[in-house]
Coordinates of N, CA and C in Angstrom, one line a residue:
A1173 N -17.9 9.8 -23.1 CA -17.0 10.9 -23.2 C -15.6 10.5 -22.8
E1174 N -14.6 10.9 -23.6 CA -13.3 10.5 -23.3 C -12.6 11.4 -22.3
S1175 N -11.6 10.9 -21.6 CA -10.9 11.7 -20.6 C -10.1 12.7 -21.3
K1176 N -10.1 13.9 -20.8 CA -9.4 15.1 -21.4 C -8.3 15.6 -20.4
Y1177 N -7.3 16.2 -21.0 CA -6.2 16.8 -20.3 C -5.7 18.0 -21.1
L1178 N -5.0 18.9 -20.4 CA -4.4 20.0 -21.1 C -3.0 19.7 -21.4
F1179 N -2.5 20.1 -22.6 CA -1.1 19.8 -23.0 C -0.4 21.0 -23.5
S1180 N 0.8 21.2 -23.2 CA 1.7 22.3 -23.6 C 3.0 21.7 -24.0
N1181 N 3.5 22.1 -25.2 CA 4.8 21.7 -25.6 C 5.8 22.9 -25.8
D1182 N 5.4 24.0 -25.2 CA 6.2 25.2 -25.3 C 6.4 25.8 -23.9
G1183 N 6.5 25.0 -22.9 CA 6.8 25.5 -21.5 C 5.6 26.2 -20.9
G1184 N 4.4 25.9 -21.4 CA 3.2 26.5 -20.8 C 2.7 27.8 -21.4
N1185 N 3.3 28.3 -22.5 CA 2.9 29.5 -23.1 C 1.6 29.3 -23.8
T1186 N 1.4 28.1 -24.5 CA 0.1 27.8 -25.1 C -0.4 26.4 -24.7
W1187 N -1.7 26.2 -24.7 CA -2.2 24.9 -24.2 C -3.3 24.4 -25.2
S1188 N -3.4 23.1 -25.3 CA -4.4 22.5 -26.1 C -5.1 21.4 -25.3
T1189 N -6.3 21.1 -25.7 CA -7.0 20.0 -25.0 C -6.7 18.7 -25.8
K1190 N -6.3 17.6 -25.1 CA -6.1 16.3 -25.7 C -7.1 15.3 -25.0
T1191 N -7.3 14.2 -25.6 CA -8.1 13.1 -25.0 C -7.3 11.9 -24.8
M1192 N -7.6 11.2 -23.7 CA -6.9 10.0 -23.3 C -7.5 8.7 -23.9
G1193 N -8.7 8.8 -24.4 CA -9.4 7.6 -25.1 C -10.1 6.7 -24.1
A1194 N -10.4 7.1 -22.9 CA -11.1 6.3 -22.0 C -12.1 7.1 -21.2
N1195 N -13.2 6.5 -20.8 CA -14.2 7.2 -20.1 C -13.9 7.1 -18.6
Y1196 N -12.8 7.6 -18.2 CA -12.3 7.6 -16.8 C -11.8 8.9 -16.4
Y1197 N -11.7 9.1 -15.1 CA -11.2 10.3 -14.5 C -9.7 10.3 -14.4
V1198 N -9.0 11.2 -15.0 CA -7.6 11.3 -14.8 C -7.2 11.9 -13.5
F1199 N -6.6 11.1 -12.6 CA -6.3 11.6 -11.2 C -4.9 11.9 -10.9
C1200 N -4.0 11.5 -11.8 CA -2.6 11.9 -11.6 C -1.7 11.7 -12.8
F1201 N -0.7 12.5 -12.9 CA 0.4 12.3 -13.9 C 1.7 12.2 -13.1
E1202 N 2.6 11.4 -13.6 CA 3.9 11.3 -13.0 C 4.9 11.1 -14.2
F1203 N 5.8 12.1 -14.3 CA 6.8 12.0 -15.4 C 8.2 11.7 -14.7
I1204 N 8.9 10.8 -15.4 CA 10.3 10.5 -14.9 C 11.4 11.2 -15.7
D1205 N 11.0 11.8 -16.8 CA 11.9 12.7 -17.5 C 11.1 13.5 -18.5
G1206 N 11.7 14.2 -19.4 CA 10.9 15.1 -20.2 C 10.0 14.5 -21.2
N1207 N 10.2 13.2 -21.5 CA 9.4 12.5 -22.4 C 8.5 11.4 -21.9
T1208 N 9.0 10.7 -20.9 CA 8.4 9.5 -20.3 C 7.5 9.8 -19.1
G1209 N 6.3 9.5 -19.2 CA 5.3 9.7 -18.1 C 4.2 8.7 -18.0
F1210 N 3.6 8.7 -16.9 CA 2.5 7.8 -16.6 C 1.3 8.6 -16.2
A1211 N 0.1 8.1 -16.5 CA -1.2 8.7 -16.0 C -2.0 7.6 -15.4
G1212 N -2.5 7.9 -14.2 CA -3.4 7.0 -13.5 C -4.8 7.5 -13.7
L1213 N -5.7 6.6 -14.1 CA -7.1 6.9 -14.3 C -8.0 6.0 -13.5
G1214 N -9.0 6.6 -13.0 CA -10.0 5.8 -12.2 C -11.4 6.0 -12.8
P1215 N -12.4 5.3 -12.4 CA -13.7 5.4 -12.9 C -14.3 6.7 -12.7
S1216 N -15.1 7.2 -13.6 CA -15.9 8.4 -13.4 C -17.2 8.0 -12.8
V1217 N -17.9 9.0 -12.3 CA -19.2 8.8 -11.7 C -20.2 8.2 -12.7
A1218 N -20.0 8.5 -14.0 CA -20.9 8.0 -15.0 C -20.6 6.6 -15.4
Y1219 N -19.5 6.1 -15.0 CA -19.1 4.8 -15.5 C -19.0 3.9 -14.2
N1220 N -19.9 3.0 -14.1 CA -20.0 2.2 -12.9 C -18.9 1.1 -12.9
S1221 N -17.7 1.3 -12.3 CA -16.7 0.4 -12.4 C -15.7 0.7 -11.2
D1222 N -14.9 -0.3 -10.8 CA -13.9 -0.1 -9.8 C -12.5 -0.4 -10.5
S1223 N -12.4 -0.2 -11.8 CA -11.2 -0.5 -12.5 C -10.2 0.7 -12.3
M1224 N -8.9 0.4 -12.5 CA -7.9 1.5 -12.6 C -7.1 1.2 -13.8
I1225 N -6.8 2.3 -14.5 CA -6.0 2.2 -15.8 C -4.7 3.0 -15.6
V1226 N -3.6 2.5 -16.2 CA -2.4 3.3 -16.3 C -2.0 3.4 -17.8
Y1227 N -1.8 4.7 -18.2 CA -1.4 5.0 -19.5 C 0.1 5.4 -19.5
K1228 N 0.8 5.2 -20.5 CA 2.2 5.6 -20.6 C 2.5 6.5 -21.9
T1229 N 3.3 7.5 -21.7 CA 3.7 8.3 -22.9 C 5.2 8.3 -23.0
T1230 N 5.7 8.3 -24.2 CA 7.1 8.4 -24.4 C 7.5 9.7 -25.3
D1231 N 6.5 10.5 -25.5 CA 6.7 11.7 -26.3 C 6.2 13.0 -25.6
G1232 N 6.4 13.0 -24.3 CA 6.1 14.2 -23.5 C 4.7 14.4 -23.2
G1233 N 3.8 13.5 -23.5 CA 2.4 13.6 -23.2 C 1.5 13.9 -24.4
N1234 N 2.2 13.9 -25.6 CA 1.4 14.2 -26.8 C 0.5 13.0 -27.2
T1235 N 1.0 11.8 -27.0 CA 0.2 10.6 -27.2 C 0.3 9.7 -26.0
W1236 N -0.7 8.8 -25.8 CA -0.7 7.9 -24.6 C -1.1 6.5 -25.1
N1237 N -0.4 5.5 -24.5 CA -0.8 4.1 -24.8 C -1.1 3.4 -23.5
L1238 N -2.1 2.5 -23.6 CA -2.6 1.7 -22.4 C -1.4 0.8 -22.0
L1239 N -1.1 1.0 -20.7 CA 0.0 0.2 -20.2 C -0.5 -0.9 -19.3
Y1240 N -1.6 -0.6 -18.5 CA -2.1 -1.6 -17.5 C -3.5 -1.3 -17.2
L1241 N -4.3 -2.4 -17.0 CA -5.7 -2.3 -16.6 C -5.9 -3.2 -15.4
E1242 N -6.3 -2.7 -14.3 CA -6.6 -3.4 -13.1 C -8.1 -3.4 -12.9
P1243 N -8.8 -4.6 -13.1 CA -10.2 -4.6 -13.1 C -10.8 -4.4 -11.7
K1244 N -10.1 -4.7 -10.6 CA -10.7 -4.6 -9.3 C -9.7 -3.9 -8.4
F1245 N -9.6 -2.5 -8.6 CA -8.7 -1.7 -7.8 C -9.5 -1.0 -6.7
S1246 N -9.0 -1.1 -5.5 CA -9.7 -0.4 -4.4 C -8.9 0.7 -3.8
G1247 N -7.8 1.0 -4.3 CA -7.0 2.1 -3.8 C -7.4 3.5 -4.3
T1248 N -6.7 4.5 -3.8 CA -7.0 5.8 -4.2 C -5.7 6.6 -4.7
S1249 N -4.6 5.9 -4.8 CA -3.4 6.6 -5.2 C -2.6 5.8 -6.2
F1250 N -1.6 6.5 -6.8 CA -0.8 5.9 -7.9 C 0.7 6.3 -7.6
A1251 N 1.6 5.4 -7.8 CA 3.0 5.8 -7.6 C 3.9 5.0 -8.6
Y1252 N 4.9 5.5 -9.0 CA 5.9 4.9 -10.0 C 7.2 4.6 -9.2
S1253 N 7.7 3.5 -9.4 CA 9.1 3.2 -8.9 C 9.9 2.5 -9.9
G1254 N 11.1 2.9 -10.1 CA 11.9 2.2 -11.1 C 12.9 3.1 -11.6

């Protein structure tokens, strides 16, 4: 099963379900402006892994691209600096 999130492009008046394309738990989103954002994903219970994935969007969350995969991540948080 792919990771799912809710998406709105009209200020929250309507919402649609989108998929991230990975069998991971989406645990945070961080946007630095109206278009550019990052999503931190960690392993789901059904997927036996300690990997952490970071996706990036440049269109407000409509589409996401894999930015980084850390195969041996032992943390529980995500932060952006830059």
